[in-house]
Amino acid sequence: MVVLATIAFTAITTELLPSGLLPQISAGLDVSEPVAGYLAAAYAAVIVVTVVPAARLLGKIPRHALLVGLVLTFAASNAMVGLAPDFTSAMIARLVGGLAHGLLWTTMAPFVTRVVPADKVGKALAIVFSGNSLGLAIGAPVGTALGGFLGWRAAFMVLAGFGLVLTVLAFFLLPRVQRISDAVRPSLRKAIAQPGVKPVAIAWPLLVLAHFALFTYIAPFIRDAGFPDYATSLSLTVLGGSGLLGIWIAGLTVDSRPRRSLLVTTAAIALSMFFLPLAVGNFAVALVLMTVWGAGLGAIGIYNQSAILRAGGEYQEAANGLTVLTIQLGITVGALYGSAALVVGGPLLVPVAAALPVVAAWIITLANKKHAYPQGPRERVWLEPRPIATPAPEKVGRRS
């Protein structure tokens, strides 16, 4: 499980590393910062396009061999970026990494269910997918700091070397399991027809879109805001660390107060983004706002994951697959949207532009109370009148 968590950590770090090194990559490849941001957008876009056909094409490959091959592909992709002589070469390398990323997330969870006892699958998945948050909290900031000291190419080469070591560990430590026949594919058409699925499949990606619109261009914002040199890596650490806090809070409230908690969390993210440009010159205030933003981001994933599984009903597997695609589309559009905001309004207005999709997601959540985002048991109690206790008929008879 630790090896699988480390693979997840590597995948997230690979995905996010260009965001923290955007100015250096821009200068090194002789392109503008908005164009350099396409390295993040293309990574997500190739997942949207290839994840389904690639999963079908490689479905008969043993899971152990596929996972080992995917880790090796991450290493090759990062090495190609580090050695890229021009932007086109770097883009091709990122497309290779995106292909591996999409396949990884279609392979990881089924593999876990095959190698641990049924009563420990939940705990095992929690361990494995903790690598996601650690990649944001530790991997991206450390990679950014390393790129600041040794150069952006060195950061990608170190990550490539780490991937090679992880490939060896995965080969020897991951168990080999027998492949089972694929089940009948769930109906995506019927999943979309379920009441509540479409609102969640739109609102959740809007929140992801907003996050990546700002996150992709956080380095230019921090530079123009006049924050210190270490601010970019520290900001990424704060976002990742507060995301873990948000996940913990969501775990306490998702079963009892999901609707109210999601509305409050979404509003908090929007306000933190709106106010971020007002923190120019005051890094302490900016860190507080980034803490709210990061904690909210960690929490909304839990709330929306629960919502889509509930809304999907018997087609929840297909409904969940739909959100995988729409979220990746949100990441892609988010990077492009952030690029447009950077060009039109400049780095300091990117947070304001990012807040607008959050407001749209909040409105969708508010408007879809019945099926998509219903109230939890602890939210209904105070709205419903308490039943008036009356004496039992037999007791009344005895009194008379």
Tab-separated table of C-alpha atoms in Angstrom:
chain	number	residue	atom	x	y	z
A	1	MET	CA	0.000	0.000	0.000
A	2	VAL	CA	2.881	2.360	0.711
A	3	VAL	CA	4.340	1.681	-2.738
A	4	LEU	CA	0.957	2.434	-4.341
A	5	ALA	CA	0.631	5.616	-2.278
A	6	THR	CA	4.087	6.653	-3.468
A	7	ILE	CA	3.008	6.028	-7.066
A	8	ALA	CA	0.010	8.307	-6.507
A	9	PHE	CA	2.350	10.882	-4.957
A	10	THR	CA	4.589	10.725	-8.037
A	11	ALA	CA	1.648	11.106	-10.415
A	12	ILE	CA	0.295	14.205	-8.629
A	13	THR	CA	3.766	15.750	-8.361
A	14	THR	CA	4.319	15.143	-12.073
A	15	GLU	CA	0.989	16.786	-12.896
A	16	LEU	CA	1.526	19.871	-10.715
A	17	LEU	CA	5.256	20.554	-11.046
A	18	PRO	CA	5.006	22.916	-14.069
A	19	SER	CA	2.695	25.245	-12.116
A	20	GLY	CA	5.349	26.110	-9.537
A	21	LEU	CA	8.108	26.465	-12.140
A	22	LEU	CA	6.149	28.384	-14.759
A	23	PRO	CA	8.399	31.491	-14.937
A	24	GLN	CA	11.576	29.387	-15.211
A	25	ILE	CA	10.054	27.078	-17.843
A	26	SER	CA	8.819	30.098	-19.785
A	27	ALA	CA	12.293	31.610	-19.865
A	28	GLY	CA	14.053	28.309	-20.509
A	29	LEU	CA	11.892	27.357	-23.494
A	30	ASP	CA	11.608	30.923	-24.772
A	31	VAL	CA	7.794	31.107	-24.636
A	32	SER	CA	5.405	33.363	-22.744
A	33	GLU	CA	4.051	32.307	-19.361
A	34	PRO	CA	0.504	31.778	-20.726
A	35	VAL	CA	1.918	29.461	-23.401
A	36	ALA	CA	4.035	27.620	-20.841
A	37	GLY	CA	0.838	27.043	-18.880
A	38	TYR	CA	-0.385	24.860	-21.742
A	39	LEU	CA	1.956	22.164	-20.415
A	40	ALA	CA	-0.502	21.750	-17.547
A	41	ALA	CA	-3.586	22.033	-19.744
A	42	ALA	CA	-2.347	19.463	-22.264
A	43	TYR	CA	-1.592	16.973	-19.487
A	44	ALA	CA	-5.237	17.002	-18.411
A	45	ALA	CA	-6.595	17.169	-21.961
A	46	VAL	CA	-4.894	13.948	-23.035
A	47	ILE	CA	-6.486	12.172	-20.057
A	48	VAL	CA	-9.947	13.194	-21.260
A	49	VAL	CA	-9.261	11.983	-24.800
A	50	THR	CA	-7.393	8.738	-24.106
A	51	VAL	CA	-8.478	7.313	-20.759
A	52	VAL	CA	-11.429	5.239	-22.047
A	53	PRO	CA	-9.919	3.858	-25.297
A	54	ALA	CA	-6.530	3.250	-23.655
A	55	ALA	CA	-8.141	1.358	-20.777
A	56	ARG	CA	-9.995	-0.856	-23.268
A	57	LEU	CA	-6.906	-1.410	-25.415
A	58	LEU	CA	-4.714	-2.395	-22.472
A	59	GLY	CA	-7.412	-4.193	-20.512
A	60	LYS	CA	-5.864	-7.655	-20.953
A	61	ILE	CA	-2.418	-6.689	-19.653
A	62	PRO	CA	-1.774	-8.058	-16.138
A	63	ARG	CA	-2.323	-5.319	-13.571
A	64	HIS	CA	1.121	-5.737	-11.994
A	65	ALA	CA	2.875	-5.308	-15.328
A	66	LEU	CA	0.661	-2.359	-16.257
A	67	LEU	CA	1.327	-0.509	-12.996
A	68	VAL	CA	5.074	-1.045	-13.282
A	69	GLY	CA	4.975	0.141	-16.888
A	70	LEU	CA	2.999	3.251	-15.932
A	71	VAL	CA	5.530	4.240	-13.267
A	72	LEU	CA	8.318	3.788	-15.801
A	73	THR	CA	6.346	5.967	-18.235
A	74	PHE	CA	6.133	8.742	-15.632
A	75	ALA	CA	9.914	8.559	-15.240
A	76	ALA	CA	10.433	8.736	-19.007
A	77	SER	CA	8.004	11.645	-19.373
A	78	ASN	CA	9.751	13.716	-16.702
A	79	ALA	CA	13.184	12.941	-18.178
A	80	MET	CA	11.944	14.040	-21.601
A	81	VAL	CA	10.686	17.336	-20.161
A	82	GLY	CA	13.986	17.924	-18.359
A	83	LEU	CA	15.942	17.332	-21.561
A	84	ALA	CA	13.500	19.044	-23.944
A	85	PRO	CA	15.311	21.407	-26.351
A	86	ASP	CA	12.129	23.326	-27.176
A	87	PHE	CA	8.487	23.785	-26.201
A	88	THR	CA	7.181	21.229	-28.721
A	89	SER	CA	9.376	18.493	-27.269
A	90	ALA	CA	8.263	19.382	-23.755
A	91	MET	CA	4.612	19.266	-24.852
A	92	ILE	CA	5.040	15.783	-26.346
A	93	ALA	CA	6.643	14.614	-23.116
A	94	ARG	CA	3.722	15.976	-21.089
A	95	LEU	CA	1.234	14.213	-23.349
A	96	VAL	CA	3.024	10.926	-22.608
A	97	GLY	CA	2.753	11.637	-18.889
A	98	GLY	CA	-0.941	12.490	-19.173
A	99	LEU	CA	-1.634	9.194	-20.921
A	100	ALA	CA	0.005	7.317	-18.039
A	101	HIS	CA	-1.857	9.428	-15.482
A	102	GLY	CA	-5.299	8.575	-16.840
A	103	LEU	CA	-4.523	4.863	-17.010
A	104	LEU	CA	-3.157	4.904	-13.475
A	105	TRP	CA	-6.419	6.081	-11.933
A	106	THR	CA	-8.443	3.497	-13.858
A	107	THR	CA	-6.119	0.739	-12.616
A	108	MET	CA	-5.248	1.680	-9.041
A	109	ALA	CA	-8.495	1.110	-7.117
A	110	PRO	CA	-9.415	-2.230	-8.782
A	111	PHE	CA	-5.880	-3.459	-8.091
A	112	VAL	CA	-6.213	-2.554	-4.400
A	113	THR	CA	-9.474	-4.487	-4.092
A	114	ARG	CA	-7.701	-7.580	-5.445
A	115	VAL	CA	-4.725	-7.588	-3.084
A	116	VAL	CA	-6.254	-6.849	0.348
A	117	PRO	CA	-9.029	-8.573	2.339
A	118	ALA	CA	-12.525	-7.271	1.652
A	119	ASP	CA	-12.924	-5.846	5.158
A	120	LYS	CA	-9.742	-3.762	4.765
A	121	VAL	CA	-10.326	-2.270	1.312
A	122	GLY	CA	-11.518	1.072	2.679
A	123	LYS	CA	-8.480	1.508	4.897
A	124	ALA	CA	-6.173	0.428	2.072
A	125	LEU	CA	-7.693	2.956	-0.351
A	126	ALA	CA	-7.324	5.678	2.271
A	127	ILE	CA	-3.614	4.886	2.565
A	128	VAL	CA	-3.112	4.763	-1.200
A	129	PHE	CA	-4.945	7.948	-2.073
A	130	SER	CA	-3.269	9.884	0.715
A	131	GLY	CA	-0.480	10.118	-1.851
A	132	ASN	CA	-2.615	12.629	-3.756
A	133	SER	CA	-2.699	15.143	-0.921
A	134	LEU	CA	0.946	14.536	-0.052
A	135	GLY	CA	1.867	15.215	-3.670
A	136	LEU	CA	0.204	18.620	-3.396
A	137	ALA	CA	1.482	19.353	0.114
A	138	ILE	CA	5.053	18.078	-0.262
A	139	GLY	CA	5.893	16.952	-3.795
A	140	ALA	CA	5.004	20.097	-5.719
A	141	PRO	CA	6.545	22.528	-3.176
A	142	VAL	CA	9.762	20.518	-2.851
A	143	GLY	CA	10.008	20.252	-6.623
A	144	THR	CA	9.435	23.990	-6.936
A	145	ALA	CA	12.095	24.761	-4.339
A	146	LEU	CA	14.515	22.358	-6.028
A	147	GLY	CA	13.836	24.048	-9.350
A	148	GLY	CA	14.584	27.407	-7.761
A	149	PHE	CA	17.972	26.205	-6.505
A	150	LEU	CA	19.147	23.950	-9.342
A	151	GLY	CA	16.949	24.992	-12.261
A	152	TRP	CA	13.651	23.667	-13.576
A	153	ARG	CA	15.316	20.997	-15.712
A	154	ALA	CA	17.046	19.542	-12.660
A	155	ALA	CA	13.702	19.321	-10.832
A	156	PHE	CA	12.212	17.189	-13.597
A	157	MET	CA	15.340	15.014	-13.804
A	158	VAL	CA	15.291	14.356	-10.054
A	159	LEU	CA	11.611	13.374	-10.318
A	160	ALA	CA	12.528	11.074	-13.216
A	161	GLY	CA	15.227	9.407	-11.118
A	162	PHE	CA	12.767	8.976	-8.268
A	163	GLY	CA	10.419	7.316	-10.747
A	164	LEU	CA	13.089	4.840	-11.790
A	165	VAL	CA	13.701	3.809	-8.188
A	166	LEU	CA	9.951	3.499	-7.662
A	167	THR	CA	9.692	1.316	-10.768
A	168	VAL	CA	12.107	-1.183	-9.239
A	169	LEU	CA	10.236	-1.166	-5.920
A	170	ALA	CA	6.906	-1.642	-7.688
A	171	PHE	CA	8.274	-4.582	-9.693
A	172	PHE	CA	9.456	-6.449	-6.600
A	173	LEU	CA	6.934	-5.377	-3.942
A	174	LEU	CA	3.590	-5.171	-5.723
A	175	PRO	CA	1.859	-8.571	-5.748
A	176	ARG	CA	0.938	-10.327	-8.962
A	177	VAL	CA	-2.753	-11.132	-9.247
A	178	GLN	CA	-4.761	-13.197	-11.679
A	179	ARG	CA	-6.845	-11.199	-14.109
A	180	ILE	CA	-10.624	-11.655	-13.878
A	181	SER	CA	-13.056	-11.150	-16.709
A	182	ASP	CA	-14.384	-7.638	-16.994
A	183	ALA	CA	-17.937	-7.105	-15.775
A	184	VAL	CA	-20.621	-5.765	-18.059
A	185	ARG	CA	-19.939	-2.109	-18.663
A	186	PRO	CA	-22.353	0.183	-16.788
A	187	SER	CA	-24.586	2.393	-18.896
A	188	LEU	CA	-23.300	5.947	-19.051
A	189	ARG	CA	-26.479	7.021	-20.839
A	190	LYS	CA	-28.677	5.713	-18.026
A	191	ALA	CA	-26.385	7.248	-15.421
A	192	ILE	CA	-26.716	10.687	-17.014
A	193	ALA	CA	-30.494	10.242	-17.015
A	194	GLN	CA	-30.567	9.857	-13.225
A	195	PRO	CA	-31.933	12.961	-11.447
A	196	GLY	CA	-29.108	14.824	-9.801
A	197	VAL	CA	-26.188	13.391	-11.782
A	198	LYS	CA	-25.868	16.239	-14.277
A	199	PRO	CA	-25.770	19.042	-11.649
A	200	VAL	CA	-22.986	17.315	-9.715
A	201	ALA	CA	-21.103	16.497	-12.925
A	202	ILE	CA	-21.187	20.228	-13.754
A	203	ALA	CA	-20.753	21.906	-10.356
A	204	TRP	CA	-17.824	19.762	-9.202
A	205	PRO	CA	-15.719	20.375	-12.356
A	206	LEU	CA	-16.487	24.111	-12.099
A	207	LEU	CA	-14.798	24.119	-8.684
A	208	VAL	CA	-11.830	22.213	-10.089
A	209	LEU	CA	-11.721	24.604	-13.053
A	210	ALA	CA	-11.536	27.573	-10.690
A	211	HIS	CA	-8.777	25.977	-8.633
A	212	PHE	CA	-6.558	25.235	-11.608
A	213	ALA	CA	-7.221	28.608	-13.199
A	214	LEU	CA	-5.555	30.194	-10.172
A	215	PHE	CA	-3.193	27.387	-9.161
A	216	THR	CA	-1.597	27.120	-12.605
A	217	TYR	CA	-0.644	30.807	-12.504
A	218	ILE	CA	0.016	31.181	-8.782
A	219	ALA	CA	3.717	31.918	-9.406
A	220	PRO	CA	3.061	35.022	-11.582
A	221	PHE	CA	0.477	36.227	-9.047
A	222	ILE	CA	2.915	35.871	-6.154
A	223	ARG	CA	5.621	37.675	-8.108
A	224	ASP	CA	3.400	40.649	-8.989
A	225	ALA	CA	1.974	40.772	-5.462
A	226	GLY	CA	5.433	41.596	-4.150
A	227	PHE	CA	5.759	38.537	-1.938
A	228	PRO	CA	9.196	37.109	-0.962
A	229	ASP	CA	11.103	34.619	-3.118
A	230	TYR	CA	10.141	31.634	-0.977
A	231	ALA	CA	6.435	32.477	-1.219
A	232	THR	CA	5.620	30.152	-4.124
A	233	SER	CA	6.879	26.941	-2.519
A	234	LEU	CA	5.415	27.938	0.866
A	235	SER	CA	2.054	28.715	-0.740
A	236	LEU	CA	1.936	25.277	-2.369
A	237	THR	CA	2.737	23.689	0.993
A	238	VAL	CA	-0.040	25.659	2.687
A	239	LEU	CA	-2.536	24.684	-0.011
A	240	GLY	CA	-1.647	21.010	0.311
A	241	GLY	CA	-1.503	20.959	4.099
A	242	SER	CA	-4.795	22.802	4.504
A	243	GLY	CA	-6.288	20.378	1.973
A	244	LEU	CA	-5.628	17.561	4.434
A	245	LEU	CA	-7.419	19.627	7.096
A	246	GLY	CA	-10.362	20.085	4.753
A	247	ILE	CA	-10.547	16.344	4.090
A	248	TRP	CA	-10.648	15.689	7.844
A	249	ILE	CA	-13.422	18.244	8.394
A	250	ALA	CA	-15.435	16.876	5.488
A	251	GLY	CA	-15.127	13.376	6.907
A	252	LEU	CA	-16.840	14.588	10.083
A	253	THR	CA	-19.723	16.320	8.310
A	254	VAL	CA	-20.372	14.573	4.978
A	255	ASP	CA	-22.840	12.053	6.429
A	256	SER	CA	-24.718	14.437	8.708
A	257	ARG	CA	-24.658	17.913	7.093
A	258	PRO	CA	-23.529	17.479	3.480
A	259	ARG	CA	-25.616	20.203	1.834
A	260	ARG	CA	-25.028	22.984	4.330
A	261	SER	CA	-21.348	22.113	4.630
A	262	LEU	CA	-20.836	22.175	0.852
A	263	LEU	CA	-22.635	25.517	0.491
A	264	VAL	CA	-20.520	27.069	3.268
A	265	THR	CA	-17.310	25.578	1.877
A	266	THR	CA	-18.008	26.754	-1.674
A	267	ALA	CA	-18.829	30.272	-0.454
A	268	ALA	CA	-15.595	30.324	1.578
A	269	ILE	CA	-13.535	29.386	-1.486
A	270	ALA	CA	-15.171	32.121	-3.559
A	271	LEU	CA	-14.553	34.779	-0.893
A	272	SER	CA	-10.937	33.736	-0.371
A	273	MET	CA	-10.267	34.080	-4.106
A	274	PHE	CA	-12.099	37.401	-4.377
A	275	PHE	CA	-10.115	38.891	-1.497
A	276	LEU	CA	-6.717	37.500	-2.480
A	277	PRO	CA	-5.767	40.516	-4.676
A	278	LEU	CA	-6.403	42.781	-1.668
A	279	ALA	CA	-3.550	41.020	0.169
A	280	VAL	CA	-0.902	42.501	-2.151
A	281	GLY	CA	2.162	43.260	-0.064
A	282	ASN	CA	0.857	41.340	2.959
A	283	PHE	CA	1.935	37.731	2.647
A	284	ALA	CA	0.513	36.744	6.063
A	285	VAL	CA	-3.016	37.698	5.001
A	286	ALA	CA	-2.514	35.918	1.679
A	287	LEU	CA	-1.515	32.738	3.519
A	288	VAL	CA	-4.711	32.870	5.588
A	289	LEU	CA	-6.786	33.186	2.421
A	290	MET	CA	-4.823	30.358	0.780
A	291	THR	CA	-5.474	28.198	3.841
A	292	VAL	CA	-9.214	28.715	3.397
A	293	TRP	CA	-8.903	28.025	-0.332
A	294	GLY	CA	-6.866	24.838	0.203
A	295	ALA	CA	-9.061	23.482	3.006
A	296	GLY	CA	-12.136	24.126	0.898
A	297	LEU	CA	-10.630	22.332	-2.065
A	298	GLY	CA	-9.881	19.259	0.048
A	299	ALA	CA	-13.416	19.235	1.466
A	300	ILE	CA	-15.388	19.736	-1.752
A	301	GLY	CA	-13.947	16.540	-3.214
A	302	ILE	CA	-15.409	14.503	-0.341
A	303	TYR	CA	-18.812	16.216	-0.473
A	304	ASN	CA	-19.152	15.899	-4.249
A	305	GLN	CA	-17.878	12.321	-4.336
A	306	SER	CA	-20.602	11.392	-1.874
A	307	ALA	CA	-23.166	13.376	-3.878
A	308	ILE	CA	-22.401	11.695	-7.222
A	309	LEU	CA	-22.519	8.191	-5.735
A	310	ARG	CA	-25.862	8.966	-4.111
A	311	ALA	CA	-27.293	10.598	-7.251
A	312	GLY	CA	-26.095	7.781	-9.507
A	313	GLY	CA	-28.072	5.122	-7.634
A	314	GLU	CA	-27.674	1.731	-9.289
A	315	TYR	CA	-25.597	3.402	-12.013
A	316	GLN	CA	-23.207	5.031	-9.577
A	317	GLU	CA	-20.111	3.447	-11.144
A	318	ALA	CA	-20.913	4.981	-14.524
A	319	ALA	CA	-21.869	8.273	-12.878
A	320	ASN	CA	-18.549	8.343	-11.052
A	321	GLY	CA	-16.749	7.643	-14.324
A	322	LEU	CA	-18.558	10.593	-15.859
A	323	THR	CA	-17.182	12.915	-13.182
A	324	VAL	CA	-13.640	11.627	-13.815
A	325	LEU	CA	-13.933	12.844	-17.397
A	326	THR	CA	-15.650	16.136	-16.579
A	327	ILE	CA	-13.134	16.927	-13.821
A	328	GLN	CA	-10.234	16.406	-16.197
A	329	LEU	CA	-12.051	18.633	-18.667
A	330	GLY	CA	-12.361	21.178	-15.868
A	331	ILE	CA	-8.613	21.016	-15.267
A	332	THR	CA	-7.948	21.561	-18.965
A	333	VAL	CA	-10.367	24.447	-19.339
A	334	GLY	CA	-9.190	25.880	-16.016
A	335	ALA	CA	-5.618	26.242	-17.213
A	336	LEU	CA	-6.818	27.834	-20.456
A	337	TYR	CA	-9.221	30.114	-18.588
A	338	GLY	CA	-6.445	31.173	-16.230
A	339	SER	CA	-4.222	31.869	-19.219
A	340	ALA	CA	-6.891	34.120	-20.737
A	341	ALA	CA	-7.363	35.926	-17.427
A	342	LEU	CA	-3.599	36.401	-17.168
A	343	VAL	CA	-3.436	37.951	-20.637
A	344	VAL	CA	-6.526	40.157	-20.289
A	345	GLY	CA	-6.348	41.278	-16.676
A	346	GLY	CA	-2.825	40.498	-15.505
A	347	PRO	CA	-1.655	38.214	-12.679
A	348	LEU	CA	-3.355	40.172	-9.880
A	349	LEU	CA	-6.830	39.689	-11.370
A	350	VAL	CA	-6.511	35.947	-11.969
A	351	PRO	CA	-7.951	35.147	-8.470
A	352	VAL	CA	-11.040	37.260	-9.204
A	353	ALA	CA	-11.564	35.487	-12.507
A	354	ALA	CA	-11.152	32.136	-10.739
A	355	ALA	CA	-13.828	33.036	-8.196
A	356	LEU	CA	-16.529	33.397	-10.862
A	357	PRO	CA	-16.859	29.647	-11.643
A	358	VAL	CA	-17.005	29.013	-7.889
A	359	VAL	CA	-20.006	31.328	-7.640
A	360	ALA	CA	-21.629	29.426	-10.526
A	361	ALA	CA	-21.026	26.118	-8.710
A	362	TRP	CA	-22.559	27.563	-5.527
A	363	ILE	CA	-25.695	28.577	-7.439
A	364	ILE	CA	-26.005	25.085	-8.965
A	365	THR	CA	-25.636	23.509	-5.522
A	366	LEU	CA	-28.253	25.824	-4.027
A	367	ALA	CA	-30.731	25.197	-6.856
A	368	ASN	CA	-30.500	21.384	-6.847
A	369	LYS	CA	-31.643	20.459	-3.376
A	370	LYS	CA	-33.853	17.468	-4.069
A	371	HIS	CA	-31.698	14.990	-6.003
A	372	ALA	CA	-28.157	16.321	-6.437
A	373	TYR	CA	-27.448	17.928	-3.062
A	374	PRO	CA	-30.144	16.883	-0.568
A	375	GLN	CA	-30.053	17.659	3.116
A	376	GLY	CA	-28.457	15.244	5.550
A	377	PRO	CA	-30.165	13.829	8.650
A	378	ARG	CA	-28.759	16.473	10.989
A	379	GLU	CA	-29.903	19.279	8.681
A	380	ARG	CA	-33.555	18.266	8.632
A	381	VAL	CA	-34.154	17.909	12.358
A	382	TRP	CA	-34.441	21.606	13.180
A	383	LEU	CA	-36.673	22.280	10.157
A	384	GLU	CA	-39.242	19.593	10.970
A	385	PRO	CA	-41.666	19.915	13.898
A	386	ARG	CA	-41.087	17.495	16.726
A	387	PRO	CA	-43.893	14.940	17.141
A	388	ILE	CA	-46.153	15.591	20.140
A	389	ALA	CA	-46.099	12.690	22.533
A	390	THR	CA	-49.584	11.340	23.380
A	391	PRO	CA	-50.414	8.732	25.960
A	392	ALA	CA	-50.916	5.200	24.695
A	393	PRO	CA	-54.589	4.154	24.321
A	394	GLU	CA	-54.299	1.315	26.828
A	395	LYS	CA	-52.942	3.694	29.483
A	396	VAL	CA	-55.827	6.091	28.913
A	397	GLY	CA	-58.287	3.260	29.338
A	398	ARG	CA	-56.768	2.211	32.652
A	399	ARG	CA	-57.013	5.781	33.987
A	400	SER	CA	-60.708	6.021	33.140
